[in-house]
Amino acid sequence: MKTATEVQVSIRSDTDIVIARQQARSFAAQLGFSGTDLTIIATAVSEMARNIVIYAGNGEITIEAAQDGAQKGICVIARDRGPGISDVARAMEDGYSTVGSLGLGLPGTKRLVDEFHVVSKVGEGTTVTIKKWRR
Amino acid sequence: MEVPILKQGDYLIASIQAALSDEDLLKLRDELADRVGRFRSRGVIVDVTVVDVMDSFASRTLRTTAHMLRLRGAETVIVGIQPEVAFAMVQLGLTLEGVTTMLDLEEGLTFLDQQKKRRAKRAK
């Protein structure tokens, strides 16, 4: 079976969060991830999609294969054109939330993956990129 | 996807059958709070064996549900958290604090029966 090189899911409502994490899980399985890693990837994508729904209303998730030398893995990009994060360092603190949630979304997601990167500009939107390498 | 809720004696058993959206989870919470009153249930088991992702929202909603039901007089037990789901939850910092969790349905029912006996003894 040929592996799709990229999967895109547009995120507009809470049901899209479920679709995004299911897509991420099956894409990761095609890339050769297994067991615990599949759950971890699906959970990370769930949090990323949730951030889009909560803070921006809509956006998109792109899932693709990642490679760095001999390392192979998965890369997930969550993009929105929402209000942006004014203080990224603060948003990465456990328990910090502007909407009364648990505040575990971003810092929690970071703990689940190997690479984590946030680019955000107030008034323009936020892009969160994660990578997880196959062991 | 609605979660079927079975009534078994004093207990309610909700077994999640498929991936749930946020809205489905909130519906489950409200439905359980309602039925605990309607059936005067003393215990509730939520079976999450097939749940493959427990993110911050699902965790928080289950925790709220358990606390709500306790205030309504019913003890809640979450059963069936899979090992990889448990691992992801711990990494995320989700511990379901203050909520009783048991390995499976059988253990959950045993726990509720013990609680009931304890309650009956206290009432004597």
PDB file of C-alpha atoms in Angstrom:
ATOM      1  CA  MET A   1       0.000   0.000   0.000  1.00  0.00           C
ATOM      2  CA  LYS A   2       1.298   3.421  -0.892  1.00  0.00           C
ATOM      3  CA  THR A   3       1.483   5.835   2.001  1.00  0.00           C
ATOM      4  CA  ALA A   4      -0.111   9.235   1.534  1.00  0.00           C
ATOM      5  CA  THR A   5       2.609  11.870   1.857  1.00  0.00           C
ATOM      6  CA  GLU A   6       0.449  14.270   3.785  1.00  0.00           C
ATOM      7  CA  VAL A   7      -2.926  14.428   5.509  1.00  0.00           C
ATOM      8  CA  GLN A   8      -4.806  17.633   6.170  1.00  0.00           C
ATOM      9  CA  VAL A   9      -7.723  18.039   8.533  1.00  0.00           C
ATOM     10  CA  SER A  10      -9.570  21.302   8.874  1.00  0.00           C
ATOM     11  CA  ILE A  11     -10.577  22.022  12.439  1.00  0.00           C
ATOM     12  CA  ARG A  12     -13.821  23.845  13.039  1.00  0.00           C
ATOM     13  CA  SER A  13     -15.613  22.024  15.845  1.00  0.00           C
ATOM     14  CA  ASP A  14     -15.134  19.454  18.593  1.00  0.00           C
ATOM     15  CA  THR A  15     -15.978  16.585  16.229  1.00  0.00           C
ATOM     16  CA  ASP A  16     -13.007  17.599  14.039  1.00  0.00           C
ATOM     17  CA  ILE A  17     -10.759  17.000  17.075  1.00  0.00           C
ATOM     18  CA  VAL A  18     -11.806  13.340  17.010  1.00  0.00           C
ATOM     19  CA  ILE A  19     -11.213  13.146  13.233  1.00  0.00           C
ATOM     20  CA  ALA A  20      -7.762  14.746  13.553  1.00  0.00           C
ATOM     21  CA  ARG A  21      -6.564  12.333  16.196  1.00  0.00           C
ATOM     22  CA  GLN A  22      -7.915   9.320  14.304  1.00  0.00           C
ATOM     23  CA  GLN A  23      -6.170  10.477  11.118  1.00  0.00           C
ATOM     24  CA  ALA A  24      -2.946  11.040  13.058  1.00  0.00           C
ATOM     25  CA  ARG A  25      -3.130   7.579  14.571  1.00  0.00           C
ATOM     26  CA  SER A  26      -3.632   5.801  11.243  1.00  0.00           C
ATOM     27  CA  PHE A  27      -0.973   7.913   9.497  1.00  0.00           C
ATOM     28  CA  ALA A  28       1.492   7.155  12.300  1.00  0.00           C
ATOM     29  CA  ALA A  29       0.652   3.440  12.042  1.00  0.00           C
ATOM     30  CA  GLN A  30       1.465   3.584   8.312  1.00  0.00           C
ATOM     31  CA  LEU A  31       4.805   5.178   9.186  1.00  0.00           C
ATOM     32  CA  GLY A  32       5.600   2.221  11.403  1.00  0.00           C
ATOM     33  CA  PHE A  33       4.802   3.599  14.853  1.00  0.00           C
ATOM     34  CA  SER A  34       3.216   1.164  17.250  1.00  0.00           C
ATOM     35  CA  GLY A  35       1.484   0.716  20.589  1.00  0.00           C
ATOM     36  CA  THR A  36       2.177   3.420  23.114  1.00  0.00           C
ATOM     37  CA  ASP A  37       3.574   5.816  20.503  1.00  0.00           C
ATOM     38  CA  LEU A  38       0.320   5.726  18.527  1.00  0.00           C
ATOM     39  CA  THR A  39      -1.625   6.686  21.630  1.00  0.00           C
ATOM     40  CA  ILE A  40       0.875   9.413  22.461  1.00  0.00           C
ATOM     41  CA  ILE A  41       0.727  10.890  18.967  1.00  0.00           C
ATOM     42  CA  ALA A  42      -3.092  10.768  18.917  1.00  0.00           C
ATOM     43  CA  THR A  43      -3.248  12.423  22.336  1.00  0.00           C
ATOM     44  CA  ALA A  44      -0.820  15.191  21.321  1.00  0.00           C
ATOM     45  CA  VAL A  45      -2.844  15.882  18.158  1.00  0.00           C
ATOM     46  CA  SER A  46      -6.022  15.963  20.228  1.00  0.00           C
ATOM     47  CA  GLU A  47      -4.552  18.706  22.431  1.00  0.00           C
ATOM     48  CA  MET A  48      -3.274  20.650  19.409  1.00  0.00           C
ATOM     49  CA  ALA A  49      -6.669  20.482  17.691  1.00  0.00           C
ATOM     50  CA  ARG A  50      -8.373  21.445  20.924  1.00  0.00           C
ATOM     51  CA  ASN A  51      -6.209  24.547  21.229  1.00  0.00           C
ATOM     52  CA  ILE A  52      -7.364  25.599  17.762  1.00  0.00           C
ATOM     53  CA  VAL A  53     -11.046  25.137  18.636  1.00  0.00           C
ATOM     54  CA  ILE A  54     -10.745  26.906  21.993  1.00  0.00           C
ATOM     55  CA  TYR A  55      -8.540  29.847  21.064  1.00  0.00           C
ATOM     56  CA  ALA A  56      -8.951  30.435  17.350  1.00  0.00           C
ATOM     57  CA  GLY A  57     -12.283  28.848  16.423  1.00  0.00           C
ATOM     58  CA  ASN A  58     -10.859  27.278  13.301  1.00  0.00           C
ATOM     59  CA  GLY A  59      -7.656  26.257  11.647  1.00  0.00           C
ATOM     60  CA  GLU A  60      -6.004  23.207  10.202  1.00  0.00           C
ATOM     61  CA  ILE A  61      -3.812  20.285  11.110  1.00  0.00           C
ATOM     62  CA  THR A  62      -1.260  18.889   8.683  1.00  0.00           C
ATOM     63  CA  ILE A  63       0.271  15.491   9.302  1.00  0.00           C
ATOM     64  CA  GLU A  64       3.348  14.388   7.346  1.00  0.00           C
ATOM     65  CA  ALA A  65       6.351  12.117   7.465  1.00  0.00           C
ATOM     66  CA  ALA A  66       9.516  13.572   8.970  1.00  0.00           C
ATOM     67  CA  GLN A  67      13.137  12.680   8.366  1.00  0.00           C
ATOM     68  CA  ASP A  68      16.375  13.922   9.876  1.00  0.00           C
ATOM     69  CA  GLY A  69      19.397  11.961   8.753  1.00  0.00           C
ATOM     70  CA  ALA A  70      18.757   8.388   9.747  1.00  0.00           C
ATOM     71  CA  GLN A  71      15.862   9.341  12.024  1.00  0.00           C
ATOM     72  CA  LYS A  72      12.368   8.790  10.729  1.00  0.00           C
ATOM     73  CA  GLY A  73       9.193   9.971  12.280  1.00  0.00           C
ATOM     74  CA  ILE A  74       6.063  12.049  12.083  1.00  0.00           C
ATOM     75  CA  CYS A  75       5.539  15.786  11.956  1.00  0.00           C
ATOM     76  CA  VAL A  76       2.254  17.468  12.868  1.00  0.00           C
ATOM     77  CA  ILE A  77       1.582  21.137  12.254  1.00  0.00           C
ATOM     78  CA  ALA A  78      -1.393  22.944  13.795  1.00  0.00           C
ATOM     79  CA  ARG A  79      -2.063  26.288  12.163  1.00  0.00           C
ATOM     80  CA  ASP A  80      -4.633  28.936  12.965  1.00  0.00           C
ATOM     81  CA  ARG A  81      -5.260  32.568  12.205  1.00  0.00           C
ATOM     82  CA  GLY A  82      -6.633  33.269  15.663  1.00  0.00           C
ATOM     83  CA  PRO A  83      -5.685  35.981  18.164  1.00  0.00           C
ATOM     84  CA  GLY A  84      -2.185  34.580  18.739  1.00  0.00           C
ATOM     85  CA  ILE A  85      -0.370  34.121  22.028  1.00  0.00           C
ATOM     86  CA  SER A  86       1.069  37.301  23.559  1.00  0.00           C
ATOM     87  CA  ASP A  87       3.358  35.484  25.974  1.00  0.00           C
ATOM     88  CA  VAL A  88       4.463  32.105  24.627  1.00  0.00           C
ATOM     89  CA  ALA A  89       6.752  31.434  27.616  1.00  0.00           C
ATOM     90  CA  ARG A  90       3.814  31.910  29.959  1.00  0.00           C
ATOM     91  CA  ALA A  91       1.545  29.708  27.835  1.00  0.00           C
ATOM     92  CA  MET A  92       4.121  26.950  28.229  1.00  0.00           C
ATOM     93  CA  GLU A  93       3.783  26.982  32.035  1.00  0.00           C
ATOM     94  CA  ASP A  94       1.775  24.179  33.608  1.00  0.00           C
ATOM     95  CA  GLY A  95      -1.528  25.411  34.922  1.00  0.00           C
ATOM     96  CA  TYR A  96      -1.540  28.696  33.010  1.00  0.00           C
ATOM     97  CA  SER A  97      -4.760  29.257  31.112  1.00  0.00           C
ATOM     98  CA  THR A  98      -6.676  32.276  29.877  1.00  0.00           C
ATOM     99  CA  VAL A  99      -9.922  30.374  29.434  1.00  0.00           C
ATOM    100  CA  GLY A 100     -10.283  28.497  32.717  1.00  0.00           C
ATOM    101  CA  SER A 101      -9.105  25.138  31.374  1.00  0.00           C
ATOM    102  CA  LEU A 102      -6.537  22.978  33.140  1.00  0.00           C
ATOM    103  CA  GLY A 103      -3.736  24.809  31.341  1.00  0.00           C
ATOM    104  CA  LEU A 104      -2.032  21.565  30.437  1.00  0.00           C
ATOM    105  CA  GLY A 105      -2.548  21.763  26.680  1.00  0.00           C
ATOM    106  CA  LEU A 106       0.740  23.150  25.373  1.00  0.00           C
ATOM    107  CA  PRO A 107       3.139  22.109  28.171  1.00  0.00           C
ATOM    108  CA  GLY A 108       1.479  18.686  28.281  1.00  0.00           C
ATOM    109  CA  THR A 109       1.812  18.249  24.535  1.00  0.00           C
ATOM    110  CA  LYS A 110       5.480  19.198  24.740  1.00  0.00           C
ATOM    111  CA  ARG A 111       6.093  16.419  27.256  1.00  0.00           C
ATOM    112  CA  LEU A 112       4.523  13.885  24.882  1.00  0.00           C
ATOM    113  CA  VAL A 113       6.739  14.554  21.863  1.00  0.00           C
ATOM    114  CA  ASP A 114      10.422  14.778  20.891  1.00  0.00           C
ATOM    115  CA  GLU A 115      10.367  18.198  19.255  1.00  0.00           C
ATOM    116  CA  PHE A 116       8.017  21.056  19.926  1.00  0.00           C
ATOM    117  CA  HIS A 117       7.937  24.477  18.416  1.00  0.00           C
ATOM    118  CA  VAL A 118       5.500  27.395  18.716  1.00  0.00           C
ATOM    119  CA  VAL A 119       5.418  30.451  16.501  1.00  0.00           C
ATOM    120  CA  SER A 120       2.786  32.990  17.369  1.00  0.00           C
ATOM    121  CA  LYS A 121       2.059  36.565  16.487  1.00  0.00           C
ATOM    122  CA  VAL A 122      -0.656  38.571  18.186  1.00  0.00           C
ATOM    123  CA  GLY A 123      -3.449  39.276  15.741  1.00  0.00           C
ATOM    124  CA  GLU A 124      -2.073  36.895  13.135  1.00  0.00           C
ATOM    125  CA  GLY A 125      -2.277  33.428  14.565  1.00  0.00           C
ATOM    126  CA  THR A 126      -0.359  30.536  15.980  1.00  0.00           C
ATOM    127  CA  THR A 127       1.517  27.612  14.484  1.00  0.00           C
ATOM    128  CA  VAL A 128       2.485  24.687  16.676  1.00  0.00           C
ATOM    129  CA  THR A 129       4.803  22.066  15.170  1.00  0.00           C
ATOM    130  CA  ILE A 130       5.635  18.762  16.803  1.00  0.00           C
ATOM    131  CA  LYS A 131       7.827  15.863  15.806  1.00  0.00           C
ATOM    132  CA  LYS A 132       8.031  12.382  17.175  1.00  0.00           C
ATOM    133  CA  TRP A 133      10.803  10.020  16.082  1.00  0.00           C
ATOM    134  CA  ARG A 134      10.418   6.318  15.662  1.00  0.00           C
ATOM    135  CA  ARG A 135      12.396   4.326  18.188  1.00  0.00           C
TER     136      ARG A 135
ATOM    137  CA  MET B   1     -22.266   8.664  19.454  1.00  0.00           C
ATOM    138  CA  GLU B   2     -24.469   8.136  22.484  1.00  0.00           C
ATOM    139  CA  VAL B   3     -23.183   6.076  25.390  1.00  0.00           C
ATOM    140  CA  PRO B   4     -25.553   3.309  26.475  1.00  0.00           C
ATOM    141  CA  ILE B   5     -26.293   3.360  30.191  1.00  0.00           C
ATOM    142  CA  LEU B   6     -27.471   0.108  31.770  1.00  0.00           C
ATOM    143  CA  LYS B   7     -29.214  -0.085  35.111  1.00  0.00           C
ATOM    144  CA  GLN B   8     -28.185  -3.016  37.251  1.00  0.00           C
ATOM    145  CA  GLY B   9     -29.792  -3.007  40.683  1.00  0.00           C
ATOM    146  CA  ASP B  10     -28.469  -0.014  42.596  1.00  0.00           C
ATOM    147  CA  TYR B  11     -25.856   0.686  39.973  1.00  0.00           C
ATOM    148  CA  LEU B  12     -25.596   2.317  36.582  1.00  0.00           C
ATOM    149  CA  ILE B  13     -23.075   1.077  34.050  1.00  0.00           C
ATOM    150  CA  ALA B  14     -22.054   3.330  31.187  1.00  0.00           C
ATOM    151  CA  SER B  15     -19.792   1.648  28.683  1.00  0.00           C
ATOM    152  CA  ILE B  16     -18.254   3.888  26.107  1.00  0.00           C
ATOM    153  CA  GLN B  17     -18.421   2.136  22.719  1.00  0.00           C
ATOM    154  CA  ALA B  18     -16.559   4.466  20.365  1.00  0.00           C
ATOM    155  CA  ALA B  19     -14.557   7.673  20.186  1.00  0.00           C
ATOM    156  CA  LEU B  20     -16.480  10.459  21.885  1.00  0.00           C
ATOM    157  CA  SER B  21     -16.612  14.116  20.952  1.00  0.00           C
ATOM    158  CA  ASP B  22     -16.611  16.774  23.664  1.00  0.00           C
ATOM    159  CA  GLU B  23     -20.341  17.139  23.270  1.00  0.00           C
ATOM    160  CA  ASP B  24     -20.915  13.378  23.707  1.00  0.00           C
ATOM    161  CA  LEU B  25     -18.915  13.503  26.950  1.00  0.00           C
ATOM    162  CA  LEU B  26     -20.948  16.401  28.307  1.00  0.00           C
ATOM    163  CA  LYS B  27     -24.146  14.575  27.347  1.00  0.00           C
ATOM    164  CA  LEU B  28     -22.950  11.506  29.243  1.00  0.00           C
ATOM    165  CA  ARG B  29     -22.243  13.627  32.314  1.00  0.00           C
ATOM    166  CA  ASP B  30     -25.723  15.198  32.279  1.00  0.00           C
ATOM    167  CA  GLU B  31     -27.454  11.923  31.502  1.00  0.00           C
ATOM    168  CA  LEU B  32     -25.750  10.183  34.438  1.00  0.00           C
ATOM    169  CA  ALA B  33     -26.557  13.020  36.833  1.00  0.00           C
ATOM    170  CA  ASP B  34     -30.188  12.766  35.763  1.00  0.00           C
ATOM    171  CA  ARG B  35     -30.467   8.970  35.966  1.00  0.00           C
ATOM    172  CA  VAL B  36     -28.742   8.719  39.333  1.00  0.00           C
ATOM    173  CA  GLY B  37     -31.679  10.730  40.652  1.00  0.00           C
ATOM    174  CA  ARG B  38     -34.334   8.935  38.664  1.00  0.00           C
ATOM    175  CA  PHE B  39     -33.193   5.436  39.675  1.00  0.00           C
ATOM    176  CA  ARG B  40     -31.834   6.390  43.119  1.00  0.00           C
ATOM    177  CA  SER B  41     -28.544   4.735  42.122  1.00  0.00           C
ATOM    178  CA  ARG B  42     -25.784   4.351  44.693  1.00  0.00           C
ATOM    179  CA  GLY B  43     -22.985   3.564  42.321  1.00  0.00           C
ATOM    180  CA  VAL B  44     -21.909   4.342  38.757  1.00  0.00           C
ATOM    181  CA  ILE B  45     -19.327   2.592  36.626  1.00  0.00           C
ATOM    182  CA  VAL B  46     -17.927   4.288  33.546  1.00  0.00           C
ATOM    183  CA  ASP B  47     -16.136   1.740  31.376  1.00  0.00           C
ATOM    184  CA  VAL B  48     -13.475   3.359  29.172  1.00  0.00           C
ATOM    185  CA  THR B  49     -11.857   0.126  27.930  1.00  0.00           C
ATOM    186  CA  VAL B  50     -12.204   1.080  24.248  1.00  0.00           C
ATOM    187  CA  VAL B  51     -11.172   4.716  24.724  1.00  0.00           C
ATOM    188  CA  ASP B  52      -7.883   5.182  22.865  1.00  0.00           C
ATOM    189  CA  VAL B  53      -7.282   8.835  23.713  1.00  0.00           C
ATOM    190  CA  MET B  54      -7.917  10.506  27.056  1.00  0.00           C
ATOM    191  CA  ASP B  55      -6.991  14.135  26.552  1.00  0.00           C
ATOM    192  CA  SER B  56      -7.314  17.036  28.981  1.00  0.00           C
ATOM    193  CA  PHE B  57     -10.968  17.675  28.184  1.00  0.00           C
ATOM    194  CA  ALA B  58     -12.054  14.037  28.527  1.00  0.00           C
ATOM    195  CA  SER B  59     -10.148  13.714  31.799  1.00  0.00           C
ATOM    196  CA  ARG B  60     -11.587  16.892  33.222  1.00  0.00           C
ATOM    197  CA  THR B  61     -15.121  15.949  32.200  1.00  0.00           C
ATOM    198  CA  LEU B  62     -14.871  12.482  33.765  1.00  0.00           C
ATOM    199  CA  ARG B  63     -13.513  14.000  36.935  1.00  0.00           C
ATOM    200  CA  THR B  64     -16.302  16.577  37.075  1.00  0.00           C
ATOM    201  CA  THR B  65     -18.827  13.810  36.434  1.00  0.00           C
ATOM    202  CA  ALA B  66     -17.502  11.679  39.304  1.00  0.00           C
ATOM    203  CA  HIS B  67     -17.579  14.626  41.697  1.00  0.00           C
ATOM    204  CA  MET B  68     -21.063  15.669  40.566  1.00  0.00           C
ATOM    205  CA  LEU B  69     -22.400  12.157  41.050  1.00  0.00           C
ATOM    206  CA  ARG B  70     -20.842  11.945  44.508  1.00  0.00           C
ATOM    207  CA  LEU B  71     -22.739  15.098  45.430  1.00  0.00           C
ATOM    208  CA  ARG B  72     -25.857  13.333  44.169  1.00  0.00           C
ATOM    209  CA  GLY B  73     -25.151  10.388  46.484  1.00  0.00           C
ATOM    210  CA  ALA B  74     -23.572   7.923  44.071  1.00  0.00           C
ATOM    211  CA  GLU B  75     -20.001   6.652  44.040  1.00  0.00           C
ATOM    212  CA  THR B  76     -18.360   6.604  40.597  1.00  0.00           C
ATOM    213  CA  VAL B  77     -15.684   4.203  39.447  1.00  0.00           C
ATOM    214  CA  ILE B  78     -13.819   4.628  36.176  1.00  0.00           C
ATOM    215  CA  VAL B  79     -12.716   1.249  34.838  1.00  0.00           C
ATOM    216  CA  GLY B  80     -10.665   0.000  31.913  1.00  0.00           C
ATOM    217  CA  ILE B  81      -8.015   2.689  31.375  1.00  0.00           C
ATOM    218  CA  GLN B  82      -5.565   1.008  28.978  1.00  0.00           C
ATOM    219  CA  PRO B  83      -1.842   0.989  29.850  1.00  0.00           C
ATOM    220  CA  GLU B  84      -0.783   3.225  26.941  1.00  0.00           C
ATOM    221  CA  VAL B  85      -3.638   5.622  27.680  1.00  0.00           C
ATOM    222  CA  ALA B  86      -2.523   5.751  31.323  1.00  0.00           C
ATOM    223  CA  PHE B  87       1.021   6.514  30.183  1.00  0.00           C
ATOM    224  CA  ALA B  88      -0.099   9.374  27.931  1.00  0.00           C
ATOM    225  CA  MET B  89      -2.298  10.755  30.723  1.00  0.00           C
ATOM    226  CA  VAL B  90       0.576  10.836  33.194  1.00  0.00           C
ATOM    227  CA  GLN B  91       2.817  12.581  30.641  1.00  0.00           C
ATOM    228  CA  LEU B  92       0.087  15.176  30.103  1.00  0.00           C
ATOM    229  CA  GLY B  93      -0.267  15.672  33.854  1.00  0.00           C
ATOM    230  CA  LEU B  94      -3.776  14.208  34.052  1.00  0.00           C
ATOM    231  CA  THR B  95      -4.183  12.144  37.203  1.00  0.00           C
ATOM    232  CA  LEU B  96      -7.992  12.029  37.751  1.00  0.00           C
ATOM    233  CA  GLU B  97      -7.371  13.118  41.326  1.00  0.00           C
ATOM    234  CA  GLY B  98     -10.154  12.271  43.757  1.00  0.00           C
ATOM    235  CA  VAL B  99     -11.701   9.749  41.378  1.00  0.00           C
ATOM    236  CA  THR B 100     -11.781   6.009  42.045  1.00  0.00           C
ATOM    237  CA  THR B 101     -10.334   3.950  39.204  1.00  0.00           C
ATOM    238  CA  MET B 102     -10.281   0.163  38.948  1.00  0.00           C
ATOM    239  CA  LEU B 103      -8.793  -2.299  36.510  1.00  0.00           C
ATOM    240  CA  ASP B 104     -12.003  -3.585  34.923  1.00  0.00           C
ATOM    241  CA  LEU B 105     -15.764  -3.905  35.278  1.00  0.00           C
ATOM    242  CA  GLU B 106     -15.506  -6.838  37.664  1.00  0.00           C
ATOM    243  CA  GLU B 107     -13.203  -4.977  40.047  1.00  0.00           C
ATOM    244  CA  GLY B 108     -15.442  -1.929  39.813  1.00  0.00           C
ATOM    245  CA  LEU B 109     -18.535  -3.895  40.803  1.00  0.00           C
ATOM    246  CA  THR B 110     -16.667  -5.535  43.705  1.00  0.00           C
ATOM    247  CA  PHE B 111     -15.586  -2.112  44.919  1.00  0.00           C
ATOM    248  CA  LEU B 112     -19.136  -0.748  44.797  1.00  0.00           C
ATOM    249  CA  ASP B 113     -20.469  -3.806  46.658  1.00  0.00           C
ATOM    250  CA  GLN B 114     -17.886  -3.279  49.405  1.00  0.00           C
ATOM    251  CA  GLN B 115     -18.840   0.392  49.647  1.00  0.00           C
ATOM    252  CA  LYS B 116     -22.477  -0.613  49.981  1.00  0.00           C
ATOM    253  CA  LYS B 117     -21.731  -3.071  52.780  1.00  0.00           C
ATOM    254  CA  ARG B 118     -19.698  -0.462  54.589  1.00  0.00           C
ATOM    255  CA  ARG B 119     -22.533   2.011  54.297  1.00  0.00           C
ATOM    256  CA  ALA B 120     -25.065  -0.528  55.572  1.00  0.00           C
ATOM    257  CA  LYS B 121     -22.844  -1.348  58.566  1.00  0.00           C
ATOM    258  CA  ARG B 122     -22.545   2.320  59.437  1.00  0.00           C
ATOM    259  CA  ALA B 123     -26.324   2.723  59.257  1.00  0.00           C
ATOM    260  CA  LYS B 124     -26.932  -0.038  61.845  1.00  0.00           C
TER     261      LYS B 124
END
